[in-house]
Coordinates of C-alpha atoms in Angstrom, one line a residue:
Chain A
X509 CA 12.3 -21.5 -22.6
X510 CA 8.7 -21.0 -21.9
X511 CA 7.6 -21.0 -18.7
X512 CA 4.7 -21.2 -16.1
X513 CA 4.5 -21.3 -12.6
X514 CA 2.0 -23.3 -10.4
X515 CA 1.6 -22.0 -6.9
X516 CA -0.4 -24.6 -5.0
X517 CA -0.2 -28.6 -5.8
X518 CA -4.4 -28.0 -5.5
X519 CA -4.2 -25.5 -8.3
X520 CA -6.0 -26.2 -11.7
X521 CA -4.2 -23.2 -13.1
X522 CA -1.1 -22.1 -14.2
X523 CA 0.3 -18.6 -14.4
X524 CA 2.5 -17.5 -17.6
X525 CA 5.9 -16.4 -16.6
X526 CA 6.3 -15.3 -20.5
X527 CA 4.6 -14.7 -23.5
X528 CA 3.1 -18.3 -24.2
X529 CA 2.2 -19.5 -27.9
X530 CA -0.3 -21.7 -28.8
X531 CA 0.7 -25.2 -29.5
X532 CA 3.4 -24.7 -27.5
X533 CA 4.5 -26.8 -24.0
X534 CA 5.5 -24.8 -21.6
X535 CA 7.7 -26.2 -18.8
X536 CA 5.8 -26.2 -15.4
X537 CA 7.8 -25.1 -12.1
X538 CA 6.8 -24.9 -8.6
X539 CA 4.5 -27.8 -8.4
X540 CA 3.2 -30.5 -10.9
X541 CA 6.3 -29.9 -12.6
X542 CA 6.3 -32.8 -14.1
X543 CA 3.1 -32.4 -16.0
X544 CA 3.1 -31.6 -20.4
X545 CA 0.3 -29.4 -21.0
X546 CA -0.3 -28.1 -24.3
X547 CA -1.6 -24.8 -24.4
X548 CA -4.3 -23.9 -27.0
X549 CA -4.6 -20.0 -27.4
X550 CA -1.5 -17.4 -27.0
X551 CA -1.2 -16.3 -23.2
X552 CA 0.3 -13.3 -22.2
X553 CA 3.2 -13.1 -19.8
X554 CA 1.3 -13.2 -16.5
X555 CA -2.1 -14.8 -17.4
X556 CA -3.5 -18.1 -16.9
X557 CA -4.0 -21.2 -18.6
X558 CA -6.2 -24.8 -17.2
X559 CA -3.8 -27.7 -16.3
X560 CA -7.0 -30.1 -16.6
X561 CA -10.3 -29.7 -18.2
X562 CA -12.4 -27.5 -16.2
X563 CA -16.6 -28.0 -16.1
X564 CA -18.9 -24.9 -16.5
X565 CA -19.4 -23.7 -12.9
X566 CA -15.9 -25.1 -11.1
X567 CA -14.2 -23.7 -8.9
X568 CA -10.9 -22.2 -10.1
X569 CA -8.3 -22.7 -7.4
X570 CA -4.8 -21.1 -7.3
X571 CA -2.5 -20.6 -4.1
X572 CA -4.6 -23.6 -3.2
X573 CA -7.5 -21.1 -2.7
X574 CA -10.6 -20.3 -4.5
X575 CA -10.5 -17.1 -6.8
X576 CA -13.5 -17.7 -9.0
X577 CA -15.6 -20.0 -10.6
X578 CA -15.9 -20.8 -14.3
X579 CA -18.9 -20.0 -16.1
X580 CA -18.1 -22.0 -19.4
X581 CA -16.6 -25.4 -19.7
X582 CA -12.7 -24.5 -20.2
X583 CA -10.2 -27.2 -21.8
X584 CA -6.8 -28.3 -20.2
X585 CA -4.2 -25.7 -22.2
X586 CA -6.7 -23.1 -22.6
X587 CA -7.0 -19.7 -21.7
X588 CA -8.0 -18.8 -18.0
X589 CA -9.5 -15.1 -17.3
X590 CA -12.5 -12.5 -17.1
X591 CA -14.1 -14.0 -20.2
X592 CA -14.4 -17.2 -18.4
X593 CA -14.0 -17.3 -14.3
X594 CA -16.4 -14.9 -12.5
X595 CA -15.8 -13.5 -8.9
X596 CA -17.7 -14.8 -6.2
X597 CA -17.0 -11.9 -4.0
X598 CA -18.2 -8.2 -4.2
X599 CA -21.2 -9.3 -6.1
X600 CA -23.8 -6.6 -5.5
X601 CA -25.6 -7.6 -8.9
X602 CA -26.1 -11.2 -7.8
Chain B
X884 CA 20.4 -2.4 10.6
X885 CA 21.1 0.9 12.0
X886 CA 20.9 5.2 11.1
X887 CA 20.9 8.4 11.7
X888 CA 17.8 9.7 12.4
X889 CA 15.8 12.6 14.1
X890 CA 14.9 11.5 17.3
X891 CA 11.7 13.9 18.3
X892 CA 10.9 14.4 21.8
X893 CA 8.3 11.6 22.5
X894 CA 11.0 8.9 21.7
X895 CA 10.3 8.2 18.1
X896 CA 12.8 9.0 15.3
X897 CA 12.4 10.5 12.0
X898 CA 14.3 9.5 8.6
X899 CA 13.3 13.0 7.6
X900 CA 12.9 16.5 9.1
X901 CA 9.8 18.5 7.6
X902 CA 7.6 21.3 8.9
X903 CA 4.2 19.7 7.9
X904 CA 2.2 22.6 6.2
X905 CA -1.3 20.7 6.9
X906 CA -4.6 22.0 5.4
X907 CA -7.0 21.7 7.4
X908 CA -9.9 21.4 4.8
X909 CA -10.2 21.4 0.9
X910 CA -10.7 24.9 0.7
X911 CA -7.6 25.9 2.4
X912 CA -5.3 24.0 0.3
X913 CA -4.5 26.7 -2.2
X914 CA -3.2 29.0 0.9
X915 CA -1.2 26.0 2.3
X916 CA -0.1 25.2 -0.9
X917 CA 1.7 28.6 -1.4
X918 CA 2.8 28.9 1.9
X919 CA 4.9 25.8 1.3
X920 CA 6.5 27.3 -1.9
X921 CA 7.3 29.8 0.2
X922 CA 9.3 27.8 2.9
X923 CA 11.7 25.9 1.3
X924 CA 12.1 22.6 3.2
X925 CA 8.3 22.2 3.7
X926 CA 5.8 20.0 2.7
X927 CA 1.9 20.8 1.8
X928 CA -0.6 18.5 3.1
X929 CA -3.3 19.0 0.9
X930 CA -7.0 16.8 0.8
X931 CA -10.3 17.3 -0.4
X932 CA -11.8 17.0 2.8
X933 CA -12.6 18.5 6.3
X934 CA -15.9 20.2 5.8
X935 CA -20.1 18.9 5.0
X936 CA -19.0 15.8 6.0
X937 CA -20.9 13.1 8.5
X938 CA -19.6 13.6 12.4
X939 CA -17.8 10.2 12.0
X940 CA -16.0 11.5 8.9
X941 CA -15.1 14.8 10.6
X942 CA -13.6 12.9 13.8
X943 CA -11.9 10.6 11.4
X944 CA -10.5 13.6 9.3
X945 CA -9.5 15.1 12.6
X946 CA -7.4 12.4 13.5
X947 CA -6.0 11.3 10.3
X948 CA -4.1 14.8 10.5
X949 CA -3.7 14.5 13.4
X950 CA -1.7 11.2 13.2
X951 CA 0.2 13.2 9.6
X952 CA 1.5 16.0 12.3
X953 CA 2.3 13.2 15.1
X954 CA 4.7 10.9 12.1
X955 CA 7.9 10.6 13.1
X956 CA 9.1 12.6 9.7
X957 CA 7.5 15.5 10.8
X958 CA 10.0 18.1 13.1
X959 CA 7.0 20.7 13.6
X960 CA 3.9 21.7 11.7
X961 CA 1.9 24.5 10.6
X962 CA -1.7 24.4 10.7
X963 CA -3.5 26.2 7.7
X964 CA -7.4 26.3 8.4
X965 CA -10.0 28.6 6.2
X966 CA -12.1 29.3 9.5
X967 CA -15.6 28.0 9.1
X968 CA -15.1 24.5 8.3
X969 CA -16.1 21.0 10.0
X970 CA -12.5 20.3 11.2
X971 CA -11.3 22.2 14.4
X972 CA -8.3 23.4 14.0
X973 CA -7.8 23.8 17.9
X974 CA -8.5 20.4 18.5
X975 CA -6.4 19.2 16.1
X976 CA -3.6 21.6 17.3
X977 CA -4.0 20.2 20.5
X978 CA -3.7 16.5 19.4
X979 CA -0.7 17.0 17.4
X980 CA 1.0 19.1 20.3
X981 CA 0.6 15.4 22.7
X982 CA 3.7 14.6 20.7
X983 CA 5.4 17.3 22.0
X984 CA 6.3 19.1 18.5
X985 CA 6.0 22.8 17.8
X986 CA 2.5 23.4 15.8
X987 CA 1.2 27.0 14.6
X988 CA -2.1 27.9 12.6
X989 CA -2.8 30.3 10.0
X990 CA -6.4 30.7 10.0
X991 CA -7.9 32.6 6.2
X992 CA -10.8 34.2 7.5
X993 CA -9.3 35.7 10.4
X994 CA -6.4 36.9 9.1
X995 CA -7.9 38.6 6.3
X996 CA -7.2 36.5 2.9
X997 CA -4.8 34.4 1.1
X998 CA -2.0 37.5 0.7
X999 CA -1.9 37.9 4.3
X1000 CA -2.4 34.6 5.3
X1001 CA 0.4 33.7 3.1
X1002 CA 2.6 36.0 3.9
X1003 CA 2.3 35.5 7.8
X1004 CA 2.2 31.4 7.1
X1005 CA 5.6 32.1 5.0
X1006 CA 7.4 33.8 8.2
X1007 CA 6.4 31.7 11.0
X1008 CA 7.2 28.5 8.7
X1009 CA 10.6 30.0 7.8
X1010 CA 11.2 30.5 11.8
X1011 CA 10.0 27.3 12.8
X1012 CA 12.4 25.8 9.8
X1013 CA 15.3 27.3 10.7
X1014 CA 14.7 25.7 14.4
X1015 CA 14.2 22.2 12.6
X1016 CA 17.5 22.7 10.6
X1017 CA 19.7 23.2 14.1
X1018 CA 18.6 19.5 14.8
X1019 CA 21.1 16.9 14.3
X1020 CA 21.0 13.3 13.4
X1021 CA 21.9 10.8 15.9
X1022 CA 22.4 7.1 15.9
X1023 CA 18.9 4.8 15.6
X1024 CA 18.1 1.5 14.9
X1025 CA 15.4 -0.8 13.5
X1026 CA 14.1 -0.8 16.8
X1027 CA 12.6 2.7 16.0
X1028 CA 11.3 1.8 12.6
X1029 CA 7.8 1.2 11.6
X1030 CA 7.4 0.4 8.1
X1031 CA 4.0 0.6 5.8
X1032 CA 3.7 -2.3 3.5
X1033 CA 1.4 -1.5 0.0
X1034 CA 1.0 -3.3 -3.2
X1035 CA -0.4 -1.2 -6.3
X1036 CA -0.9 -1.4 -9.6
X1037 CA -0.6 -4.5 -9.2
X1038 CA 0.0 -7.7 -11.9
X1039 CA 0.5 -11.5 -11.4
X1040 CA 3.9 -11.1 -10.5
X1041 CA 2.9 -9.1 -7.9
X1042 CA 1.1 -11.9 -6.1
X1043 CA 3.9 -15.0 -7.6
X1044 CA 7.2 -12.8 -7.0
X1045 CA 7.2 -9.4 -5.5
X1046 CA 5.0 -9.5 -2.7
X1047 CA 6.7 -12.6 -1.3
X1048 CA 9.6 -10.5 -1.0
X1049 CA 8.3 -8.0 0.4
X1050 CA 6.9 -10.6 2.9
X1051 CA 10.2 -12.3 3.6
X1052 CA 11.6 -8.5 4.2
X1053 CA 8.7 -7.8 6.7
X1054 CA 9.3 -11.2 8.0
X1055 CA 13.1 -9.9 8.6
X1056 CA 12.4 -6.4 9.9
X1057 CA 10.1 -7.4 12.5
X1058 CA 12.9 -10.7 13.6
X1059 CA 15.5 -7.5 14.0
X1060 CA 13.0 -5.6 16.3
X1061 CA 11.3 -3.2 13.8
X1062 CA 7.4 -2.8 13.1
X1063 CA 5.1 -3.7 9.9
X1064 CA 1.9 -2.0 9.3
X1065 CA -0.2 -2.6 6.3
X1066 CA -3.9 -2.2 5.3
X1067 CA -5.8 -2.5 2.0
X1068 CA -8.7 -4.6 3.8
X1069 CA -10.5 -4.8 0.5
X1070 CA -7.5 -7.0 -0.8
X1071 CA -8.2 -9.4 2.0
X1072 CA -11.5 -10.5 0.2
X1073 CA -11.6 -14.1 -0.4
X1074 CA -7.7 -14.5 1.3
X1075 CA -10.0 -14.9 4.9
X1076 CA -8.5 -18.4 5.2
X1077 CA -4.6 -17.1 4.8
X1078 CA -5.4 -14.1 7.6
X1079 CA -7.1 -16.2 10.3
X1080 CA -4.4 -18.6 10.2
X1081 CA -2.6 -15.9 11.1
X1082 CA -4.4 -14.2 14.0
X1083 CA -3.8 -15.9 17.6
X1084 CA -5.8 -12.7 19.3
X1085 CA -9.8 -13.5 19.1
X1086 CA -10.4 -10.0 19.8
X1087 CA -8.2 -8.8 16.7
X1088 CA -9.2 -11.9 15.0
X1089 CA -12.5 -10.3 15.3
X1090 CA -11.7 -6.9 14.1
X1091 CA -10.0 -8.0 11.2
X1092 CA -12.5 -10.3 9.9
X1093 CA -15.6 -7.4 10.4
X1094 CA -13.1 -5.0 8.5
X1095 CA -13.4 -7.6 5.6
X1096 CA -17.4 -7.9 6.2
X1097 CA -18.2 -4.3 6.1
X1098 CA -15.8 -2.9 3.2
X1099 CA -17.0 -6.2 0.9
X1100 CA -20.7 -4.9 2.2
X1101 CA -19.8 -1.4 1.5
X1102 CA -18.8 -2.1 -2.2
X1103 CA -22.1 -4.4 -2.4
X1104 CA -24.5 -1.9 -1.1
X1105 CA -24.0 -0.1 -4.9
X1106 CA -25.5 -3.2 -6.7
X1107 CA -23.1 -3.5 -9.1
X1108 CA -20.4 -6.6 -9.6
X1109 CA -17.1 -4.8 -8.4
X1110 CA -14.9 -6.0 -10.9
X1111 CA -13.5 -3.5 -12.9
X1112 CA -13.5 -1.5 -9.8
X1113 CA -11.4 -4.3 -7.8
X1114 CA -9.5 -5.5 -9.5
X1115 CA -8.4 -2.9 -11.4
X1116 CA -8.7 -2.6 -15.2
X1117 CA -5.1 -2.5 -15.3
X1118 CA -4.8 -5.4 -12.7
X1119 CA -6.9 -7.4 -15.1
X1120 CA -4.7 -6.7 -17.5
X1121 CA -1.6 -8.1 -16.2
X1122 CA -3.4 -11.2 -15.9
X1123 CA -5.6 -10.7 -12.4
X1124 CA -9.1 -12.3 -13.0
X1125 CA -11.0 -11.6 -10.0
X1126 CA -10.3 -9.9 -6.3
X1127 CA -10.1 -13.2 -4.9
X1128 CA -7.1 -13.6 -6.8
X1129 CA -5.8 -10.2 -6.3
X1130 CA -6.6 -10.4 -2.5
X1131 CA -4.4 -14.4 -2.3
X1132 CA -1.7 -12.2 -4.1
X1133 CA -1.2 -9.2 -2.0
X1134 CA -1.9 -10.5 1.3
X1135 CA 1.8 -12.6 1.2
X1136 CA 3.2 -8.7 0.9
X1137 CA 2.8 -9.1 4.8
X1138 CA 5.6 -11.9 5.2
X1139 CA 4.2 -14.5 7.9
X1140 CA 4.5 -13.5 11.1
X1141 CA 1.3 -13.2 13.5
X1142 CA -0.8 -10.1 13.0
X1143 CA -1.3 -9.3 16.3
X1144 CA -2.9 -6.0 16.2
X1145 CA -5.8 -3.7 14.2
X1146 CA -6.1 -0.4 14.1
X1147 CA -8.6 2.0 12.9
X1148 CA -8.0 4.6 10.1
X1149 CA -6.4 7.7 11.6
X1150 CA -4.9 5.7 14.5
X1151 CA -1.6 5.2 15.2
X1152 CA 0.6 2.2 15.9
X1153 CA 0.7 0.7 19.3
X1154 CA 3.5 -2.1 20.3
X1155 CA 2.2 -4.5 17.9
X1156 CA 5.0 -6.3 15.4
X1157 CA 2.9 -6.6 12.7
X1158 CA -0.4 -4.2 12.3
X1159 CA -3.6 -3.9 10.0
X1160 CA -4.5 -0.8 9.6
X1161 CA -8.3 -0.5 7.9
X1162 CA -8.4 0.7 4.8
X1163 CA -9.3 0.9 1.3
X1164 CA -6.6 -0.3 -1.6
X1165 CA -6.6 3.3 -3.7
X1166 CA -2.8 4.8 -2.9
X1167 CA -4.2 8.2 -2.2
X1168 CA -6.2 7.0 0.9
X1169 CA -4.2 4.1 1.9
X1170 CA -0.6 6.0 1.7
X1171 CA -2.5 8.8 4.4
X1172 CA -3.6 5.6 6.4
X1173 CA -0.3 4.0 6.8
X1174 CA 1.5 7.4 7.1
X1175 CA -1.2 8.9 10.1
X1176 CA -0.8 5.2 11.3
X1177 CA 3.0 6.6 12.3
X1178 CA 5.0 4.7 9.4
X1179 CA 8.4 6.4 8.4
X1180 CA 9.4 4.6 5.1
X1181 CA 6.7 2.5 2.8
X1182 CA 7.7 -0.4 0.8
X1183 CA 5.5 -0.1 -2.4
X1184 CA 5.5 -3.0 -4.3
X1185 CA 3.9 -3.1 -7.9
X1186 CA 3.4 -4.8 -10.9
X1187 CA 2.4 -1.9 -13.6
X1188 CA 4.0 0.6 -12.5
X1189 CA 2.8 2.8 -10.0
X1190 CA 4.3 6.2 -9.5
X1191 CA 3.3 7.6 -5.9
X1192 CA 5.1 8.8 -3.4
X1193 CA 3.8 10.1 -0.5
X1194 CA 4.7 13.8 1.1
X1195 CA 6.1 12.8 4.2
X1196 CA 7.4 9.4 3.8
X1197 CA 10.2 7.9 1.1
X1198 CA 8.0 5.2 -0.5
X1199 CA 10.5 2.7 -2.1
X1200 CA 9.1 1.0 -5.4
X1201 CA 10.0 -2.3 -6.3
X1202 CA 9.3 -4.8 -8.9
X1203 CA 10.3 -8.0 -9.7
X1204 CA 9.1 -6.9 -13.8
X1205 CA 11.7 -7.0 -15.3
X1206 CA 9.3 -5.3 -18.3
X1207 CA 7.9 -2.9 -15.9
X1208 CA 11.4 -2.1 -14.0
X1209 CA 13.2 -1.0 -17.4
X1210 CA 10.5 0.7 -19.2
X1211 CA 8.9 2.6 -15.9
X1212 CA 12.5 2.8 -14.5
X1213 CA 12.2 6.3 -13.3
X1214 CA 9.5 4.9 -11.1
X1215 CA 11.1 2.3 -9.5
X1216 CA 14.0 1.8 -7.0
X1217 CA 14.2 -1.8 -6.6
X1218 CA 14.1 -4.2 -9.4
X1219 CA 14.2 -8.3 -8.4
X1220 CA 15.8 -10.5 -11.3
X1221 CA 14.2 -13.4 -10.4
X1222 CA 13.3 -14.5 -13.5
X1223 CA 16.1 -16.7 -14.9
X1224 CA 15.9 -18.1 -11.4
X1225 CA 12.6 -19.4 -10.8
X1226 CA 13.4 -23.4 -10.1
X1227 CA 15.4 -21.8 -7.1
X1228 CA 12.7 -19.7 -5.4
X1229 CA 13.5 -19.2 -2.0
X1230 CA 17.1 -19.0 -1.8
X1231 CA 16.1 -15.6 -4.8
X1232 CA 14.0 -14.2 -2.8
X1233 CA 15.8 -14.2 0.4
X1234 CA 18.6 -12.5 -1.6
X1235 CA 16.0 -9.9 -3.1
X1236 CA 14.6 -9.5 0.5
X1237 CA 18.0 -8.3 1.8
X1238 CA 18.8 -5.8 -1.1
X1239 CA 15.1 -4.1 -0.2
X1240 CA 16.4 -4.1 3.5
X1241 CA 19.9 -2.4 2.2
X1242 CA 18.1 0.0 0.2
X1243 CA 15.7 0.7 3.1
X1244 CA 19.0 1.5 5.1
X1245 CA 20.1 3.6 2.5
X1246 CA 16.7 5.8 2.1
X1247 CA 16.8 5.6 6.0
X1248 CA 20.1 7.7 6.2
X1249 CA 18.8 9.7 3.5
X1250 CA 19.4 8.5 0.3
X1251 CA 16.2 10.0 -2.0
X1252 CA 13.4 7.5 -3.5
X1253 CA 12.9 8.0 -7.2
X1254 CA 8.9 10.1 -5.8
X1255 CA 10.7 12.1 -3.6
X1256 CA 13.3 13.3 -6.5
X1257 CA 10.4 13.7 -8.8
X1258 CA 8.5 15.1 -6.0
X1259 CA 5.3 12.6 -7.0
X1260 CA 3.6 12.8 -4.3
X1261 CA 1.5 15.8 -3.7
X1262 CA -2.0 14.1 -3.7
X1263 CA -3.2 12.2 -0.8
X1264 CA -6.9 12.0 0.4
X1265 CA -8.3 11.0 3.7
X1266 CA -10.9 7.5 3.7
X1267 CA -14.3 8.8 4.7
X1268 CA -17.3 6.2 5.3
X1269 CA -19.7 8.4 5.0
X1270 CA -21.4 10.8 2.5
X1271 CA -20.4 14.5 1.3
X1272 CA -23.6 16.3 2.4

C-alpha cells in the first residue's frame, strides 16, 4: 500500500513513506487522512508531494512550520523539492 | 536503568576506561598517533588544530581538550605536545588535572624527536595503563549518565521517525534522573519557534537564540545561498528541501522537555537536564563538542547512513530505514520497524524508545557499538570561529 505521511493539519505537503508512482493515490496518515490526492510525477520514498495547489511564491509549511517558499506555481499531486521551494534562511546571495 | 561503571575521583563515572593519548596540536599527531599503537588500551586524540590560530580559537582549542581529558571515559591521559605551538600544554595539563586524573606530557622538541618521544610516550602510557586496568567497576546509575544527542546524514525519516525516538528516549532518560546534551545550532535555523517554546530561562533563552543569529550570520557572511552546504547533498537527496526543513526535523531528536541550559563549545555540562551545546552540525566538530561537553555515550541517529564513531565515547547508530539499516547494517546498531506501523505512531515509538534505552544499558556495561568494533572513529576536529593565519 502506498503511503504518505502528513505531519502538521497546517501542512500543504506530504512526505513519501515509499516509492510513489504517478497516477497513483496514495493513502494519507497522520493528519488529513481522509483526503484522495492524486499524485502527478513518481516520488521517491521520503520526498514530497502538494496536497493543494500551491501559487508561485507560497509558503511551503510542514510540521506546521515554514520550510521554504515556492518559486513556481506547483499543482496538488505534484512533486515538492529544490527545483521548486527555495530556503529563506542562510541566504547570503539574496 | 543501572551499570557498572568507572567511577573517577571527582564523582563522575565512566562506561569505559582509556588513557587519552591527546595531541596537543596538528603537528604532533603523528608522534601521538604511534605512541597509541604502542599502548594497547589507548586511544589517540588527533586534530588539525592548536597552532596560527586567533587567541579565541587557541583558548577554545585549550579547553575543548581540556574537557576530552576531563570526560568521564577517560581513566588518565597523556599529553603529546610538539613544543612551539599556540596551545600550552601546561595549562592544559593543569586543567585536566582539576578532575583529579593522572596526566603526563611528551613534549617533541624537548625530548629530541619522534623515536624518543615515542619511545618514552610508549612506557609512561604502558605504566599509567596498567594502573587504569587495577580499577574495577562498581555499581552506577542513570543518575551519572550524560548522554550526547546527534542526527547525521540525515533523510526525511530522520525528521518523521527517528528523531522522535530519540526524543521520546531523551524525554525518558532525563524522567529517570540522567542528562541530555545536544548541539548542531545550525539545525535550529528556521525551527526558532519549536526552541523558544521550549526555553522558560530568559537568560538561556537569550543565548540560544544569539547562537542561531550568529552561526546563520556566519554562513551568510560568504555570500553564497547555503544550500548544498546545509542541507547536505545527500540530505537533499533523501528528500530534505531546505535547512528549514532539516532544522523542524532534527530539533524533535531533543525529546520535549525544557532546555534549561547553554553551554559554550569546550565547556562542560553543569546540573542542567537537558543542554545545548553551540556548535556546528559536521560529526567531526560536533562529536568533540558533545564529548568535551562531558557526554559518555552518544545516540547518533541517521537517515543515510553515517559511519562515525567517536574515540572516547560508544556512539550508538540508529535508524528507523529500514533500506538504510539492512544495506549499511555494519553501521548501525539500532534499527526501528516502524514502517508497517505508521497509523499507530506513538504507542511504536514508545516501544522503539525503550529498545534504544536497553541497548544504551547494554553499551553502558560494555557491550561494543558497531564504530568502536570497526574502530571508525579516529578523526575528530575542534570548531574554531576564527581564521588559520
Amino acid at each position: 500500500m502506498n503511503k504518505a505521511i502528513v505531519m502538521n493539519e497546517k501542512d500543504n505537503v506530504a512526505t513519501a513513506l515509499c516509492d510513489i508512482s504517478e497516477g497513483s493515490r496514495p493513502m494519507i496518515v497522520g493528519f488529513k487522512s481522509g483526503q484522495g490526492i492524486v499524485v502527478k510525477s513518481n516520488i521517491p520514498f521520503g520526498h514530497k508531494f502538494a496536497l493543494c495547489r500551491i501559487a508561485e511564491n507560497t509558503p511551503i509549511i510542514k510540521y506546521g512550520e515554514v520550510i521554504g517558499v515556492s518559486t513556481a506555481f506547483i499543482d496538488a499531486g505534484e512533486y515538492v523539492h529544490v527545483h521548486n521551494v527555495e530556503s529563506l534562511r542562510g541566504r547570503g546571495d539574496q | 536503568m543501572n551499570f557498572y561503571g568507572y567511577r573517577r575521583k571527582n564523582g563522575t563515572v565512566g562506561v569505559r576506561n582509556y588513557l587519552a593519548v591527546i595531541s596537543t596540536v596538528i603537528c604532533a599527531n603523528e608522534v601521538a598517533e604511534a605512541i597509541a599503537n604502542s599502548v594497547e588500551g589507548s586511544v589517540p586524540i588527533l586534530h588539525p588544530q592548536g597552532c596560527c590560530q586567533m587567541p579565541v580559537d587557541l583558548k577554545r582549542v585549550t579547553a575543548t581538550l581540556a574537557g576530552l581529558g576531563k570526560n568521564p571515559n577517560v581513566g588518565a591521559v597523556l599529553l603529546v605536545s610538539l613544543g612551539c605551538e599556540g596551545v600550552n600544554v601546561d595549562e592544559l595539563a593543569d586543567k585536566i588535572m582539576q578532575a583529579d586524573k593522572p596526566v603526563e606530557k611528551i613534549v617533541i622538541q624537548e625530548i629530541g624527536g619522534m623515536s624518543k618521544a615515542v619511545a618514552k610516550g610508549a612506557e609512561l602510557g604502558n605504566l599509567m595503563l596498567a594502573e587504569l586496568k587495577k580499577q574495577e567497576k562498581v555499581p552506577a546509575s542513570i543518575a551519572d549518565l550524560v548522554i550526547g544527542i546527534k542526527c547525521g546524514s540525515s533523510d526525511t525519516l530522520s525528521g518523521l521517525l527517528t528523531n522522535p525516538i530519540a526524543g521520546m528516549a531523551a524525554d525518558k532518560i532525563i524522567d529517570l534522573g540522567g542528562r541530555v546534551v545536544f548541539g548542531e545550532v545550525t539545525e535550529m535555523i528556521g525551527a526558532e519557534n519549536h526552541i523558544v517554546n521550549r526555553i522558560e530561562d530568559q537568560a538561556v533563552k537569550d543565548k540560544v537564540l544569539n547562537a542561531i543569529i550568529n552561526i546563520e550570520n556566519r554562513a551568510k557572511s560568504i555570500g553564497e545561498d547555503m544550500r548544498e552546504g546545509q542541507p547536505t547533498p545527500g540530505n537533499i537527496k533523501g528528500g530534505l528541501t531546505t535547512i528549514e526543513e532539516k532544522s523542524l526535523g532534527a530539533i524533535v531528536k531533543s525529546g520535549s522537555k525544557t532546555i534549561d541550559d547553554f553551554i559554550e563549545y569546550g565547556e562542560q555540562v553543569g546540573m542542567g537536564k537537558l543542554t545545548v551545546v553551540d556548535s556546528p552540525g559536521r560529526e567531526p566538530e560536533l562529536l568533540t563538542g558533545l564529548a568535551a561537553a562531558g557526554v559518555q555515550v552518544i545516540i547518533f541517529t541517521t537517515g543515510r547512513g553515517a559511519p562515525q564513531g567517536y574515540p572516547i565515547c560508544p556512539v550508538i547508530k540508529v535508524t528507523a530505514n529500514p533500506r538504510t539499516y539492512c544495506k549499511l547494517n555494519e553501521f548501525i546498531d539500532v534499527g526501528f520497524t516502524i514502517g508497517d506501523h505508521i497509523d499507530d505512531i506513538e504507542s511504536v515509538f514508545d516501544a522503539d524508545s525503550d529498545k534504544l534505552l536497553s541497548y544504551l544499558e547494554e553499551v553502558c556495561n560494555g557491550k561494543q557499538t558497531k564504530a568502536e568494533v570497526n574502530k571508525y572513529n579516529k578523526f575528530i576536529n575542534i570548531y574554531s570561529i576564527g581564521p588559520v593565519i
